[in-house]
Short mmCIF file of C-alpha atoms in Angstrom, two decimals:
data_model
loop_
_atom_site.label_atom_id
_atom_site.label_comp_id
_atom_site.label_asym_id
_atom_site.label_seq_id
_atom_site.Cartn_x
_atom_site.Cartn_y
_atom_site.Cartn_z
CA MET L 1 -39.77 -0.41 -29.84
CA SER L 2 -37.83 -2.93 -31.86
CA ILE L 3 -39.52 -6.18 -32.81
CA LEU L 4 -36.66 -8.11 -31.17
CA LYS L 5 -37.49 -6.56 -27.82
CA ARG L 6 -41.15 -7.59 -28.13
CA VAL L 7 -40.45 -11.25 -28.97
CA PRO L 8 -41.14 -13.56 -25.99
CA TRP L 9 -37.75 -15.29 -25.84
CA VAL L 10 -38.47 -17.36 -22.72
CA SER L 11 -41.63 -18.83 -24.24
CA LEU L 12 -39.82 -19.54 -27.49
CA ALA L 13 -37.05 -21.29 -25.56
CA LEU L 14 -39.67 -23.47 -23.86
CA VAL L 15 -41.15 -24.33 -27.26
CA LEU L 16 -37.71 -25.17 -28.60
CA LEU L 17 -36.99 -27.45 -25.65
CA SER L 18 -40.37 -29.19 -25.68
CA TYR L 19 -40.25 -29.87 -29.40
CA SER L 20 -36.65 -31.03 -29.16
CA THR L 21 -37.77 -33.72 -26.72
CA LEU L 22 -40.35 -34.77 -29.30
CA GLY L 23 -37.63 -34.96 -31.96
CA TRP L 24 -35.48 -37.00 -29.57
CA VAL L 25 -38.31 -39.47 -28.87
CA ILE L 26 -39.14 -39.90 -32.55
CA SER L 27 -35.47 -40.45 -33.38
CA GLU L 28 -35.16 -42.94 -30.56
CA THR L 29 -37.93 -45.08 -32.05
CA ARG L 30 -36.18 -45.05 -35.44
CA ALA L 31 -39.39 -43.94 -37.11
CA SER L 32 -39.87 -43.90 -40.86
CA MET L 33 -39.98 -40.77 -42.99
CA PHE L 34 -43.79 -41.01 -43.05
CA VAL L 35 -43.93 -40.47 -39.26
CA TRP L 36 -41.68 -37.42 -39.57
CA VAL L 37 -43.87 -35.92 -42.31
CA VAL L 38 -47.07 -36.56 -40.32
CA THR L 39 -45.45 -35.00 -37.25
CA VAL L 40 -44.40 -31.88 -39.16
CA VAL L 41 -47.88 -31.52 -40.69
CA ALA L 42 -49.51 -32.00 -37.27
CA ILE L 43 -47.24 -29.34 -35.75
CA LEU L 44 -48.09 -26.86 -38.50
CA ILE L 45 -51.82 -27.58 -38.15
CA LEU L 46 -51.56 -27.03 -34.39
CA ILE L 47 -49.80 -23.70 -34.87
CA VAL L 48 -52.27 -22.57 -37.55
CA THR L 49 -55.13 -23.50 -35.24
CA LEU L 50 -53.64 -21.44 -32.42
CA THR L 51 -52.78 -18.41 -34.55
CA ALA L 52 -56.12 -18.24 -36.38
CA PRO L 53 -58.56 -15.64 -35.09
CA TRP L 54 -61.15 -17.03 -32.67
CA PRO L 55 -64.24 -16.03 -34.73
CA LYS L 56 -62.94 -18.18 -37.61
CA MET L 57 -62.32 -21.09 -35.25
CA THR L 58 -65.86 -20.90 -33.85
CA TYR L 59 -67.20 -20.96 -37.40
CA TYR L 60 -65.24 -24.11 -38.23
CA TYR L 61 -66.23 -25.79 -34.98
CA SER L 62 -69.90 -24.96 -35.56
CA ILE L 63 -69.74 -26.94 -38.82
CA PHE L 64 -69.03 -30.10 -36.81
CA LEU L 65 -71.97 -29.56 -34.48
CA GLN L 66 -74.72 -28.71 -36.99
CA SER L 67 -76.65 -31.96 -36.64
CA ASN L 68 -77.40 -34.45 -33.88
CA THR L 69 -75.54 -37.20 -35.73
CA ARG L 70 -72.37 -35.11 -35.94
CA SER L 71 -72.68 -34.11 -32.29
CA PHE L 72 -73.05 -37.78 -31.31
CA GLY L 73 -70.00 -38.69 -33.42
CA ILE L 74 -67.95 -35.95 -31.77
CA ALA L 75 -69.06 -37.16 -28.32
CA VAL L 76 -68.05 -40.76 -29.15
CA LEU L 77 -64.71 -39.54 -30.52
CA ALA L 78 -64.13 -37.48 -27.37
CA ALA L 79 -64.87 -40.49 -25.18
CA PHE L 80 -62.43 -42.59 -27.20
CA LEU L 81 -59.76 -39.92 -26.92
CA PHE L 82 -60.35 -39.77 -23.16
CA PHE L 83 -59.81 -43.54 -22.98
CA ILE L 84 -56.57 -43.18 -24.98
CA MET L 85 -55.50 -40.39 -22.62
CA ILE L 86 -55.98 -42.62 -19.58
CA ALA L 87 -54.37 -45.67 -21.22
CA TRP L 88 -51.27 -43.80 -22.42
CA PHE L 89 -50.86 -41.26 -19.66
CA GLY L 90 -47.13 -40.70 -20.28
CA VAL L 91 -47.71 -39.86 -23.94
CA PHE L 92 -50.60 -37.62 -22.94
CA LEU L 93 -48.38 -35.66 -20.53
CA ASP L 94 -45.73 -35.14 -23.21
CA THR L 95 -48.39 -33.97 -25.63
CA LEU L 96 -49.87 -31.67 -23.00
CA LEU L 97 -46.43 -30.13 -22.39
CA ILE L 98 -45.98 -29.40 -26.09
CA LEU L 99 -49.49 -28.00 -26.40
CA SER L 100 -49.05 -25.81 -23.31
CA ALA L 101 -45.75 -24.39 -24.52
CA THR L 102 -47.27 -23.58 -27.91
CA ILE L 103 -50.28 -21.90 -26.31
CA LEU L 104 -47.96 -19.88 -24.06
CA VAL L 105 -46.09 -18.60 -27.11
CA ARG L 106 -49.36 -17.66 -28.76
CA ILE L 107 -50.52 -15.74 -25.69
CA ASP L 108 -47.19 -13.93 -25.41
CA PHE L 109 -47.26 -12.99 -29.09
CA GLN L 110 -50.79 -11.69 -28.72
CA ARG L 111 -49.82 -9.71 -25.60
CA ALA L 112 -46.83 -8.23 -27.43
CA GLY L 113 -49.12 -7.08 -30.23
CA LEU L 114 -47.46 -9.08 -33.01
CA LYS L 115 -49.57 -10.01 -36.00
CA GLY L 116 -50.82 -13.52 -36.72
CA GLY L 117 -48.48 -14.07 -39.67
CA VAL L 118 -45.40 -13.18 -37.65
CA ALA L 119 -46.62 -15.35 -34.77
CA PHE L 120 -47.21 -18.31 -37.08
CA LEU L 121 -43.86 -17.94 -38.83
CA THR L 122 -41.85 -17.55 -35.62
CA ALA L 123 -43.64 -20.33 -33.77
CA SER L 124 -43.26 -22.62 -36.80
CA ILE L 125 -39.55 -21.93 -37.09
CA PHE L 126 -38.91 -22.56 -33.40
CA SER L 127 -41.14 -25.65 -33.29
CA LEU L 128 -39.69 -27.31 -36.37
CA GLY L 129 -36.21 -26.18 -35.37
CA GLY L 130 -36.68 -27.80 -31.97
CA LEU L 131 -37.89 -31.01 -33.63
CA ALA L 132 -34.82 -31.08 -35.85
CA LEU L 133 -32.53 -30.13 -32.96
CA GLY L 134 -33.78 -33.03 -30.84
CA ALA L 135 -33.24 -35.46 -33.71
CA LEU L 136 -29.75 -34.10 -34.40
CA ILE L 137 -28.71 -34.26 -30.75
CA TYR L 138 -29.93 -37.86 -30.53
CA LYS L 139 -28.05 -38.80 -33.70
CA PHE L 140 -24.89 -37.03 -32.51
CA ILE L 141 -24.88 -38.62 -29.06
CA TYR L 142 -25.66 -42.14 -30.16
CA SER L 143 -23.43 -42.12 -33.22
CA GLN L 144 -20.45 -41.43 -30.95
CA ILE L 145 -21.21 -44.12 -28.36
CA PRO L 146 -21.48 -47.73 -29.54
CA LEU L 147 -24.48 -49.51 -28.04
CA THR L 148 -22.84 -52.96 -27.86
#
């Protein structure tokens, strides 16, 4: 079976669309280059986290929970993040959409039997391509129509 037949195209299209909305929103805020770089790094970290094998992830998570002080710090951080989630519910829903689409791609790649490196590379290309596509569409639309 060809690798092109095993690729989950529907899931990748969802990733492309969800990340293009993120690119649109960032372009709409006229964010600096620093925000773009942080966004790209965060996307790559998310994809690496999802494509890493689970035994490695449990090892890294166990480092955070080795002592009571670290566990307390993680609990306080989780409570703060829950407060942020409630306060900025719209942003949370957008983030949840992006996270869900990325997890769906990971599950489909795993079901298709593709290796982690191929999954990371393909998901990265579609995610960053969607981010750039959203920014380009925003620039194209609003450069043609004067706002005044």
